[in-house]
Short mmCIF file of C-alpha atoms and ligand atoms in Angstrom, two decimals:
data_model
loop_
_atom_site.label_atom_id
_atom_site.label_comp_id
_atom_site.label_asym_id
_atom_site.label_seq_id
_atom_site.Cartn_x
_atom_site.Cartn_y
_atom_site.Cartn_z
CA UNK A 1500 0.00 0.00 0.00
CA UNK A 1501 1.03 3.60 -0.47
CA UNK A 1502 -0.08 6.98 0.86
CA UNK A 1503 -0.06 10.40 -0.68
CA UNK A 1504 -0.74 13.90 0.65
CA UNK A 1505 -1.39 16.80 -1.71
CA UNK A 1506 -2.74 20.34 -1.61
CA UNK A 1507 -4.55 22.32 -4.30
CA UNK A 1508 -6.75 25.39 -4.81
CA UNK A 1509 -10.39 25.29 -5.91
CA UNK A 1510 -10.96 27.30 -9.10
CA UNK A 1511 -13.73 29.12 -7.20
CA UNK A 1512 -15.01 28.94 -3.61
CA UNK A 1513 -16.93 25.66 -3.38
CA UNK A 1514 -20.56 25.80 -2.25
CA UNK A 1515 -21.79 23.24 0.28
CA UNK A 1516 -23.75 21.52 -2.52
CA UNK A 1517 -20.63 21.25 -4.69
CA UNK A 1518 -18.65 19.79 -1.81
CA UNK A 1519 -21.40 17.24 -1.14
CA UNK A 1520 -21.46 16.21 -4.83
CA UNK A 1521 -17.67 15.81 -4.81
CA UNK A 1522 -17.72 13.80 -1.60
CA UNK A 1523 -20.54 11.46 -2.59
CA UNK A 1524 -18.84 10.47 -5.85
CA UNK A 1525 -15.47 10.16 -4.09
CA UNK A 1526 -16.82 7.90 -1.36
CA UNK A 1527 -18.54 5.57 -3.84
CA UNK A 1528 -15.41 5.30 -5.98
CA UNK A 1529 -13.09 4.90 -3.01
CA UNK A 1530 -15.11 2.02 -1.52
CA UNK A 1531 -14.93 0.34 -4.95
CA UNK A 1532 -11.17 0.95 -5.22
CA UNK A 1533 -10.14 0.18 -1.61
CA UNK A 1534 -8.99 3.75 -0.97
CA UNK A 1535 -9.35 5.50 2.38
CA UNK A 1536 -8.33 8.95 3.58
CA UNK A 1537 -9.42 12.45 4.43
CA UNK A 1538 -10.30 15.60 2.52
CA UNK A 1539 -10.03 18.99 4.21
CA UNK A 1540 -11.30 22.24 2.73
CA UNK A 1541 -10.23 25.68 3.94
CA UNK A 1542 -10.60 29.11 2.36
CA UNK A 1543 -10.79 27.73 -1.17
CA UNK A 1544 -7.94 25.24 -0.70
CA UNK A 1545 -7.95 21.45 -0.46
CA UNK A 1546 -5.70 19.17 1.59
CA UNK A 1547 -6.23 15.50 0.78
CA UNK A 1548 -4.62 12.39 2.20
CA UNK A 1549 -5.11 9.13 0.24
CA UNK A 1550 -4.02 5.61 1.17
CA UNK A 1551 -4.59 2.22 -0.46
CA UNK A 1552 -3.24 -0.22 -3.05
CA UNK A 1553 -0.55 1.48 -5.16
CA UNK A 1554 -2.21 1.11 -8.61
CA UNK A 1555 -5.54 2.41 -7.27
CA UNK A 1556 -3.99 5.41 -5.49
CA UNK A 1557 -1.82 6.36 -8.50
CA UNK A 1558 -4.76 6.07 -10.88
CA UNK A 1559 -6.93 8.24 -8.61
CA UNK A 1560 -4.11 10.76 -8.28
CA UNK A 1561 -4.09 11.06 -12.09
CA UNK A 1562 -7.89 11.51 -12.25
CA UNK A 1563 -7.81 14.16 -9.54
CA UNK A 1564 -4.93 15.97 -11.27
CA UNK A 1565 -7.12 16.41 -14.36
CA UNK A 1566 -10.20 17.56 -12.45
CA UNK A 1567 -11.23 21.05 -13.62
CA UNK A 1568 -12.63 21.96 -10.19
CA UNK A 1569 -9.18 22.74 -8.81
CA UNK A 1570 -5.67 23.80 -9.86
CA UNK A 1571 -2.08 24.06 -8.59
CA UNK A 1572 -1.99 20.52 -7.22
CA UNK A 1573 1.23 19.86 -5.26
CA UNK A 1574 2.12 16.50 -3.76
CA UNK A 1575 3.74 17.14 -0.38
CA UNK A 1576 4.29 13.65 1.00
CA UNK A 1577 4.15 10.11 -0.39
CA UNK A 1578 5.53 6.70 0.48
CA UNK A 1579 4.76 3.12 1.32
CA UNK A 1580 2.47 2.13 4.14
CA UNK A 1581 2.07 -1.10 6.15
CA UNK A 1582 -1.22 -0.24 7.86
CA UNK A 1583 -3.97 2.24 7.06
CA UNK A 1584 -4.42 5.33 9.23
CA UNK A 1585 -7.98 5.99 8.03
CA UNK A 1586 -9.21 2.41 7.76
CA UNK A 1587 -12.89 3.20 8.27
CA UNK A 1588 -13.04 6.37 6.18
CA UNK A 1589 -13.78 6.01 2.44
CA UNK A 1590 -13.18 9.77 2.54
CA UNK A 1591 -13.49 11.63 5.83
CA UNK A 1592 -14.33 15.28 5.31
CA UNK A 1593 -14.05 18.53 7.21
CA UNK A 1594 -14.80 22.08 6.08
CA UNK A 1595 -12.29 23.97 8.22
CA UNK A 1596 -14.02 27.26 7.52
CA UNK A 1597 -16.85 25.97 9.72
CA UNK A 1598 -14.83 24.69 12.66
CA UNK A 1599 -14.60 28.00 14.53
CA UNK A 1600 -11.97 27.58 17.20
CA UNK A 1601 -12.16 23.78 17.50
CA UNK A 1602 -8.56 23.37 16.35
CA UNK A 1603 -5.73 23.40 18.86
CA UNK A 1604 -2.98 25.99 18.37
CA UNK A 1605 -0.62 23.18 17.41
CA UNK A 1606 -3.03 21.97 14.70
CA UNK A 1607 -3.63 25.52 13.45
CA UNK A 1608 0.14 25.92 13.03
CA UNK A 1609 0.53 22.55 11.30
CA UNK A 1610 -2.33 23.39 8.93
CA UNK A 1611 -0.73 26.79 8.14
CA UNK A 1612 2.56 25.04 7.43
CA UNK A 1613 0.83 22.73 4.94
CA UNK A 1614 -1.25 25.47 3.27
CA UNK A 1615 1.62 27.97 3.13
CA UNK A 1616 3.31 25.73 0.58
CA UNK A 1617 0.58 26.82 -1.88
CA UNK A 1618 1.89 30.37 -1.81
CA UNK A 1619 5.60 29.61 -1.50
CA UNK A 1620 5.40 26.73 -4.06
CA UNK A 1621 7.98 24.67 -2.19
CA UNK A 1622 7.35 21.78 0.13
CA UNK A 1623 10.67 21.81 1.97
CA UNK A 1624 9.00 23.38 5.00
CA UNK A 1625 6.47 20.58 5.57
CA UNK A 1626 7.43 18.37 8.50
CA UNK A 1627 5.98 14.90 7.80
CA UNK A 1628 5.37 13.95 11.44
CA UNK A 1629 3.63 17.22 12.14
CA UNK A 1630 1.45 16.97 9.04
CA UNK A 1631 0.47 13.39 9.96
CA UNK A 1632 -0.35 14.26 13.56
CA UNK A 1633 -2.52 17.10 12.33
CA UNK A 1634 -4.39 14.81 9.93
CA UNK A 1635 -4.88 12.07 12.50
CA UNK A 1636 -6.26 14.56 15.01
CA UNK A 1637 -9.09 15.09 12.57
CA UNK A 1638 -10.47 11.61 13.03
CA UNK A 1639 -12.52 12.90 15.94
CA UNK A 1640 -13.90 15.89 14.04
CA UNK A 1641 -14.67 14.14 10.76
CA UNK A 1642 -18.05 13.46 9.25
P1 FAD B 2381 -16.37 11.25 -14.65
O1 FAD B 2381 -17.53 11.40 -13.76
O2 FAD B 2381 -16.48 10.56 -15.98
O3 FAD B 2381 -15.69 12.68 -14.85
C1 FAD B 2381 -15.37 13.20 -16.11
C2 FAD B 2381 -14.68 14.53 -15.97
O4 FAD B 2381 -15.53 15.51 -15.34
C3 FAD B 2381 -13.45 14.46 -15.12
O5 FAD B 2381 -12.50 15.36 -15.65
C4 FAD B 2381 -13.95 14.93 -13.77
O6 FAD B 2381 -12.85 15.39 -13.02
C5 FAD B 2381 -14.94 16.00 -14.16
N1 FAD B 2381 -16.08 16.18 -13.21
C6 FAD B 2381 -16.79 15.21 -12.61
N2 FAD B 2381 -17.78 15.74 -11.83
C7 FAD B 2381 -17.66 17.10 -11.99
C8 FAD B 2381 -18.41 18.20 -11.45
N3 FAD B 2381 -19.44 18.03 -10.62
N4 FAD B 2381 -18.01 19.45 -11.81
C9 FAD B 2381 -16.97 19.64 -12.65
N5 FAD B 2381 -16.25 18.63 -13.19
C10 FAD B 2381 -16.59 17.38 -12.87
N6 FAD B 2381 -12.60 11.10 -6.80
C11 FAD B 2381 -12.53 9.92 -6.16
O7 FAD B 2381 -12.95 8.91 -6.73
N7 FAD B 2381 -11.98 9.83 -4.92
C12 FAD B 2381 -11.48 10.89 -4.24
O8 FAD B 2381 -11.02 10.75 -3.11
C13 FAD B 2381 -11.53 12.16 -4.89
N8 FAD B 2381 -11.04 13.27 -4.29
C14 FAD B 2381 -11.09 14.47 -4.97
C15 FAD B 2381 -10.57 15.61 -4.36
C16 FAD B 2381 -10.60 16.85 -5.01
C17 FAD B 2381 -10.03 18.07 -4.34
C18 FAD B 2381 -11.19 16.94 -6.30
C19 FAD B 2381 -11.26 18.27 -7.01
C20 FAD B 2381 -11.71 15.81 -6.91
C21 FAD B 2381 -11.69 14.57 -6.26
N9 FAD B 2381 -12.22 13.43 -6.84
C22 FAD B 2381 -12.12 12.22 -6.20
C23 FAD B 2381 -12.92 13.47 -8.13
C24 FAD B 2381 -12.06 13.00 -9.26
O9 FAD B 2381 -11.26 14.09 -9.73
C25 FAD B 2381 -12.93 12.49 -10.46
O10 FAD B 2381 -13.87 13.47 -10.83
C26 FAD B 2381 -13.71 11.25 -10.05
O11 FAD B 2381 -12.81 10.30 -9.49
C27 FAD B 2381 -14.44 10.63 -11.25
O12 FAD B 2381 -13.54 10.44 -12.27
P2 FAD B 2381 -14.02 9.84 -13.66
O13 FAD B 2381 -13.07 10.29 -14.72
O14 FAD B 2381 -14.27 8.39 -13.52
O15 FAD B 2381 -15.42 10.48 -13.76
#
C-alpha cells in the first residue's frame, strides 16, 4: 500500500452543494477501489490524504490531477504504508471554515505550514510527522 498527501486550490469557492457532490462520488469510488483517507477544505484550498493499493492510489491521483474543479496541485508527501491510518473512512471530510476555534494551536500551526506551501510553491518546509499528527487529530472531528 502507499499513501499520498497533496494540496490544491479550488478554481472558485466551493458551495456546500458542490462539496457534497464531490464527496458522494469520491466515497462511492473509493469504496470500490479500496482507498481511504481524508479531505479537508479551507478558504478555497484542499488538503487531501489518500491511502490504499498502489495502482488504485496512483490512478486516482491522475484523475484528480485532471479535475477542472481545482488547480495548482502539489504532492507534499508520499511513500509506502504497512497499515492504514484511516481504515474506516472512504473519505473523511471537514470544512475547516466551519470549525470555529475547534482546532488546537498546534493543529492551526501545522495546517498553516501545509497550506503555506501553496503560496511559497515549495514543500521543503512541511514536517511529515507534524502533518500526519494534524491529519490524525481530525479523526474525531470528521463526518
Ligand atoms: P467522470 O464522472 O467521468 O468525470 C469526467 C470529468 O468531469 C473528469 O475530468 C472529472 O474530473 C470531471 N467532473 C466530474 N464531476 C464534476 C463536477 N461536478 N463538476 C466539474 N467537473 C466534474 N474522486 C474519487 O474517486 N476519490 C477521491 O477521493 C476524490 N477526491 C477528490 C478531491 C478533489 C479536491 C477533487 C477536485 C476531486 C476529487 N475526486 C475524487 C474526483 C475526481 O477528480 C474524479 O472526478 C472522479 O474520481 C471521477 O472520475 P471519472 O473520470 O471516472 O469520472
